[in-house]
XYZ file of C-alpha atoms in Angstrom:
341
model
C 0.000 0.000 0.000
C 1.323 3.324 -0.978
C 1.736 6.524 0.547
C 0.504 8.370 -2.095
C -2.774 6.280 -2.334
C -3.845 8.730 0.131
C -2.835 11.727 -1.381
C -5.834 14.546 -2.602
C -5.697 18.279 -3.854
C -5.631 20.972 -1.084
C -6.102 24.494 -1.831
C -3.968 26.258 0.970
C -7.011 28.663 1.510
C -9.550 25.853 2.996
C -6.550 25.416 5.942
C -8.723 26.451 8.486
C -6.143 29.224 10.660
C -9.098 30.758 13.085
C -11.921 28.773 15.089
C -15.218 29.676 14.705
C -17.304 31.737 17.462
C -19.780 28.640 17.949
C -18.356 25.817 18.236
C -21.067 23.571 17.288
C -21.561 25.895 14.250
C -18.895 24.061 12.176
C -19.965 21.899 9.245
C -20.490 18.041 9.198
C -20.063 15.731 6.523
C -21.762 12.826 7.176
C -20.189 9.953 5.486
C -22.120 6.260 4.818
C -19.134 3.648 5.032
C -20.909 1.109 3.368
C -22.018 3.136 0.198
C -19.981 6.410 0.587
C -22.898 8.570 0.097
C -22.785 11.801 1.817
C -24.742 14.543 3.515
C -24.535 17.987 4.581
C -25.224 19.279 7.749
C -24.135 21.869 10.827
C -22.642 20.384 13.486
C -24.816 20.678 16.500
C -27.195 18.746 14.127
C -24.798 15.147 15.156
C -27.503 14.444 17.766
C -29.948 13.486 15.085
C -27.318 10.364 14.305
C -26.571 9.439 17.901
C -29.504 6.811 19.037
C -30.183 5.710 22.957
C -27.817 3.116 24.183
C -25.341 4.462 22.121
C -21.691 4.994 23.693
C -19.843 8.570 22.684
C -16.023 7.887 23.741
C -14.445 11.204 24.021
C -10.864 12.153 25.115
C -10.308 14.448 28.051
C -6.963 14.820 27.413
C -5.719 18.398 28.077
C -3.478 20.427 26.199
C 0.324 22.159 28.413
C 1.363 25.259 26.982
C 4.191 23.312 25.980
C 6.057 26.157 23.585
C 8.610 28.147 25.731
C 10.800 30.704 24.435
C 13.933 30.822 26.099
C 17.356 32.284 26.131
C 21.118 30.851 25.894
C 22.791 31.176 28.982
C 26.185 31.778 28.029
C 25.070 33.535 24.202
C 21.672 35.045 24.506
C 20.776 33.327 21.806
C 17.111 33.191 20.991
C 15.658 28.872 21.920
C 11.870 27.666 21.400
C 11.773 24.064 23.150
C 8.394 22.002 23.177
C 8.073 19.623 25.793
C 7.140 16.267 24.474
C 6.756 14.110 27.484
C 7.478 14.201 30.825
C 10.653 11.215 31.547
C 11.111 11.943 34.731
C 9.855 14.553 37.549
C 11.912 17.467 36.026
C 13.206 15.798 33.144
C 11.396 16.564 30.140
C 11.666 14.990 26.099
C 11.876 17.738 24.114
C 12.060 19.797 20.611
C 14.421 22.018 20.574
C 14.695 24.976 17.571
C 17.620 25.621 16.545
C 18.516 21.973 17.808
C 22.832 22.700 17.068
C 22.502 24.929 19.758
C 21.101 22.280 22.392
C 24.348 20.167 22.644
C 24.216 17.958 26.096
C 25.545 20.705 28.859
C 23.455 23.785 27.566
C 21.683 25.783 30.107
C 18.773 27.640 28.682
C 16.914 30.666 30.864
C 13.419 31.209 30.438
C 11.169 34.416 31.424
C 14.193 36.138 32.996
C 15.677 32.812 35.004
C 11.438 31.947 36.561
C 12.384 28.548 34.804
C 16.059 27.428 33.875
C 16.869 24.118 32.095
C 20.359 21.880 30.935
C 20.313 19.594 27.937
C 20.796 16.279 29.791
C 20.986 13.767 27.028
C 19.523 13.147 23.256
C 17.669 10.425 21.722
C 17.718 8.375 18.687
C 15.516 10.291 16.842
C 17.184 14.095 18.094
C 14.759 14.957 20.780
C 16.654 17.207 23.380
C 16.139 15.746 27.097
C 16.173 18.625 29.362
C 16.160 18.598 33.419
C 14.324 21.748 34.524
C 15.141 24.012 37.461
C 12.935 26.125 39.064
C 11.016 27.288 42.714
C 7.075 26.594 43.251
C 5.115 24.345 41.124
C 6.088 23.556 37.357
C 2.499 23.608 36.249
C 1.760 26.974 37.176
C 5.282 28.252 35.942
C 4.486 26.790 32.434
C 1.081 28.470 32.665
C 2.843 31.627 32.438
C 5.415 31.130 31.108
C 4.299 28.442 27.931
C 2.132 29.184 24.231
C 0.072 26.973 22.980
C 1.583 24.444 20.723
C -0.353 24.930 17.509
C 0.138 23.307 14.350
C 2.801 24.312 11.917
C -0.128 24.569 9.432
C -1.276 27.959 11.507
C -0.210 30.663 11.150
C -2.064 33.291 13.518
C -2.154 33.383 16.741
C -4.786 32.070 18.881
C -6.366 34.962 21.219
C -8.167 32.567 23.614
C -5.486 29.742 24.582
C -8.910 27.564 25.487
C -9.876 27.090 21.932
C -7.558 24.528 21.498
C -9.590 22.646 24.393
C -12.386 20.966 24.104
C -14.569 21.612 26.482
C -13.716 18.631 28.469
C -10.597 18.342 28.775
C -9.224 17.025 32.513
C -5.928 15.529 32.877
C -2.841 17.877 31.516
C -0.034 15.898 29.034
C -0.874 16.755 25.529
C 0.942 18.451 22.597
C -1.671 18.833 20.693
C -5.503 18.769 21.021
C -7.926 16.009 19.634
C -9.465 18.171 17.335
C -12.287 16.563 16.962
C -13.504 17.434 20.087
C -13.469 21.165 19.802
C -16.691 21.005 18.048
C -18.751 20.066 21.328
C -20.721 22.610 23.852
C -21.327 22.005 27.534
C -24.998 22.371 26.035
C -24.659 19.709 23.484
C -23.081 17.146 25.342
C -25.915 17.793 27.665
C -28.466 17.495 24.879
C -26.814 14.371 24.264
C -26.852 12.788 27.197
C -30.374 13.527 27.911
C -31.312 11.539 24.704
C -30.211 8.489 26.511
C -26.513 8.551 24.770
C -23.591 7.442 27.112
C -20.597 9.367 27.361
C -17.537 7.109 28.124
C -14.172 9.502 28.913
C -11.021 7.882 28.009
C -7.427 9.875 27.919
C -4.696 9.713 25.389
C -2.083 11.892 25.752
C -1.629 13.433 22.039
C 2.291 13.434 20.831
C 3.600 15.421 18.060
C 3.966 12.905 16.189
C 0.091 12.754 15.264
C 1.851 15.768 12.651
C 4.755 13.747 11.499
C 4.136 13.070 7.529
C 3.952 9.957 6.588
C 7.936 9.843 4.059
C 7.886 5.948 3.196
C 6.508 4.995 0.058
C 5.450 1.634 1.460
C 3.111 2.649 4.372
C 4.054 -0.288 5.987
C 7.282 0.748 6.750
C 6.637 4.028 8.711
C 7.360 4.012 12.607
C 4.442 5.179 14.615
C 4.776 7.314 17.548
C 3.987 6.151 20.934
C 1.266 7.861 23.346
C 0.519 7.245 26.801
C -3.283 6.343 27.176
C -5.842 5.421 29.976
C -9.113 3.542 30.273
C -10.602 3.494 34.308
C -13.344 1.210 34.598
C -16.600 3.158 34.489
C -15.363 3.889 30.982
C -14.766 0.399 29.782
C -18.024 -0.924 31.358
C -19.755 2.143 29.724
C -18.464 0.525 26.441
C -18.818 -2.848 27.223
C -22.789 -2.162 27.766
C -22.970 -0.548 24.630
C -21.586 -3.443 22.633
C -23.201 -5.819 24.818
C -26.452 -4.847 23.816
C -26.038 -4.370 20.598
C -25.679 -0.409 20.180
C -23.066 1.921 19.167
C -19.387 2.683 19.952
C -18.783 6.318 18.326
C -15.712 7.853 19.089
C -14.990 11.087 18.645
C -11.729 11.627 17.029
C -8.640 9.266 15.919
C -7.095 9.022 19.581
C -10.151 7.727 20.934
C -10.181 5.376 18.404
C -6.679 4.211 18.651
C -7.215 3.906 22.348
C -10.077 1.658 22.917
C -8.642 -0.575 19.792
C -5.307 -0.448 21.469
C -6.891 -1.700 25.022
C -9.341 -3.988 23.609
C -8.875 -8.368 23.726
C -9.506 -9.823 20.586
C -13.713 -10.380 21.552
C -13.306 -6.347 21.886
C -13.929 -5.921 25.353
C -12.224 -3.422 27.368
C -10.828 -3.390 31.003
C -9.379 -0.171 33.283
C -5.882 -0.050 32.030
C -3.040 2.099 30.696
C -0.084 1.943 28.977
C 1.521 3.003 25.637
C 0.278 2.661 22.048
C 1.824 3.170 18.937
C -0.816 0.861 17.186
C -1.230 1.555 13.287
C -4.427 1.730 11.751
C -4.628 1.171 7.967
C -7.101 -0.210 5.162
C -7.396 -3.728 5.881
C -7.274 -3.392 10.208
C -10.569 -4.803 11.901
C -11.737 -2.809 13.892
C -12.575 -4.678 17.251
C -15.089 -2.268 18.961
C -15.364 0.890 17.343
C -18.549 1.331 14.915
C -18.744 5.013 14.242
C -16.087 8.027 13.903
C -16.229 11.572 14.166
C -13.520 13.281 12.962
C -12.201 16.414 11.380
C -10.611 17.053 7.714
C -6.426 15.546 7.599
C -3.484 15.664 6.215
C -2.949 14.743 2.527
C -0.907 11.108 3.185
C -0.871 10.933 6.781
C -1.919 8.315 9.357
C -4.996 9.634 10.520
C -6.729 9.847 6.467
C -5.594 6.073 6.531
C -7.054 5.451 9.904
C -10.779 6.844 8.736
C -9.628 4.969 5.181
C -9.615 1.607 7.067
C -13.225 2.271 8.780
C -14.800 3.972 5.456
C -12.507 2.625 2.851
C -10.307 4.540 0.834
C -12.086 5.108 -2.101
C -15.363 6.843 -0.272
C -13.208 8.568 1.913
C -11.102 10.388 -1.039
C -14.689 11.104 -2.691
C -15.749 12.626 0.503
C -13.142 15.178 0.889
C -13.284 16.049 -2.761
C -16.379 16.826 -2.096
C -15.345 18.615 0.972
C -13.424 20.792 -0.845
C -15.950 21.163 -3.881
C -18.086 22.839 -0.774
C -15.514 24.523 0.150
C -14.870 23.383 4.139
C -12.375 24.367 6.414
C -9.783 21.573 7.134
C -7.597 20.676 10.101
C -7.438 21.679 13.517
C -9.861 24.384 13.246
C -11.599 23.210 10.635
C -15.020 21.220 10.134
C -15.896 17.945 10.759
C -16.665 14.323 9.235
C -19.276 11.779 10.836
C -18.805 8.392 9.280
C -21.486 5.695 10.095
């Protein structure tokens, strides 16, 4: 299977760089996997597709301001680090811009010495690790002191840091957001709920890597990053029900997905666990308990188009978002969103 099986026409306008006022105001695309025929609709208007019994997995991963902008110690020199993951209590993996000037032994000041680190070591694939210094609590430091990691596909900057959360979003240690979500309203997910629709949290901590093109020609041979996911057990039993009875699983977004498929035995039932996943989703993969996805617009050749490829196949999926773009949606992070059934 190749890479550029995957590949479709993007005018660089439709990049969505600004989310909407309403968040439920987005578009939807709703996508039939078995015939590929497709819909038009508003967002908020999903809770015409959910049915009682159904399960909604969502992520409540939340987002660090994990972009600092820091300072040399001995040059001045200007450094932008992004904490990856945490290794260790202060020790961080990071990416570090310009990475020459992160050789093991730098010290790097940030807002005026508030936060100082020291390149401690570097990994096989060039990540900086970095052992932070500082007085009080790191978490409230980085609030100050951190951006928002948005994609390199953005340009502006993002006024309210909280619209790259969904609404939510609980336990701290992502890079990036799962997009998907952003589209939901405390209101909605009420809505929801009240229809007789359970709502099953589940946390995957979202790497950078969910970015990181896709440069093999045989898709088979591209490494997949590893996350750090958990499933507690009113979750799983939430899901479990759901499948028991004969309803539902819809998760909303790709790490959902990859997390209940990555916890899941082979009769697709989940337990409370956690661990790390760097599971691969392509045409082909059966899926064990997932039956639904929403999702928003990706990357020309990257994992998560193949992911939704392997649940909608690839041909309906590259129909939909030609048609996407015929109708001229916004794509990515900020962008609109897909429901395939």
């Amino acid at each position: 299977m190749k890479r550029q099986d995957f590949y479709f026409e993007l005018p660089e306008e439709l990049i969505a760089q600004d989310p909407l006022e309403d968040r439920s105001g987005s578009r939807l695309l709703v996508v039939d996997k078995e015939t590929g025929e497709v819909s038009h609709h508003i967002f908020k208007e999903i809770i015409d597709y959910l049915e009682p019994g159904d399960c909604l997995v969502l992520n409540d991963t939340k987002v660090i301001p994990a972009r600092l902008i820091g300072a040399k110690e001995d040059t001045g020199g200007k450094i932008e680090v992004l904490l990856l993951k945490r290794r260790e209590d202060n020790i961080w993996e990071t990416l570090v811009k310009p990475g020459r000037k992160a050789k093991c032994g730098a010290r790097i000041s940030f807002g005026d010495g508030m936060l100082t680190g020291e390149v401690v070591g570097i990994t096989e694939e060039g990540n900086r690790l970095i052992r932070f210094e500082y007085e009080g609590i790191f978490e409230e430091i980085l609030d100050r002191l951190g951006q928002m990691p948005l994609p390199p596909y953005i340009t502006h900057q993002l006024e309210d840091r909280n619209r790259y959360q969904t609404v939510y979003a609980k336990h701290t240690g992502s890079a990036a957001a799962p997009t998907a979500g952003l589209h939901f309203t405390p209101e909605l997910l009420k809505a929801i709920e009240e229809k007789g629709v359970d709502i099953a949290e589940v946390t995957l901590h979202v790497g950078l890597g969910t970015f990181r093109p896709v440069k093999t020609e045989d898709i088979l041979e591209h490494h997949m990053h590893s996350e750090y996911y958990r499933i507690e057990e009113e979750a799983a039993e939430k899901i479990n029900r759901a499948k028991e009875k004969g309803n539902r699983v819809i998760c909303v977004g790709t790490t959902s997905c990859r997390t209940i498929e990555s916890a899941a035995d082979e009769k697709g039932r989940l337990r409370a666990c956690s661990g790390w996943t760097d599971i691969f989703i392509y045409p082909g993969y059966r899926f064990r308990v997932l039956d639904c996805l929403i999702t928003n617009f990706h990357l020309p050749e990257s994992t998560l188009i193949m992911l939704v490829s392997a649940l909608a196949g690839r041909e309906h999926v590259l129909e939909a978002y030609e048609e996407a773009v015929r109708n001229r949606y916004r794509f990515f992070s900020f962008g609109d969103a897909m429901l395939v059934i």
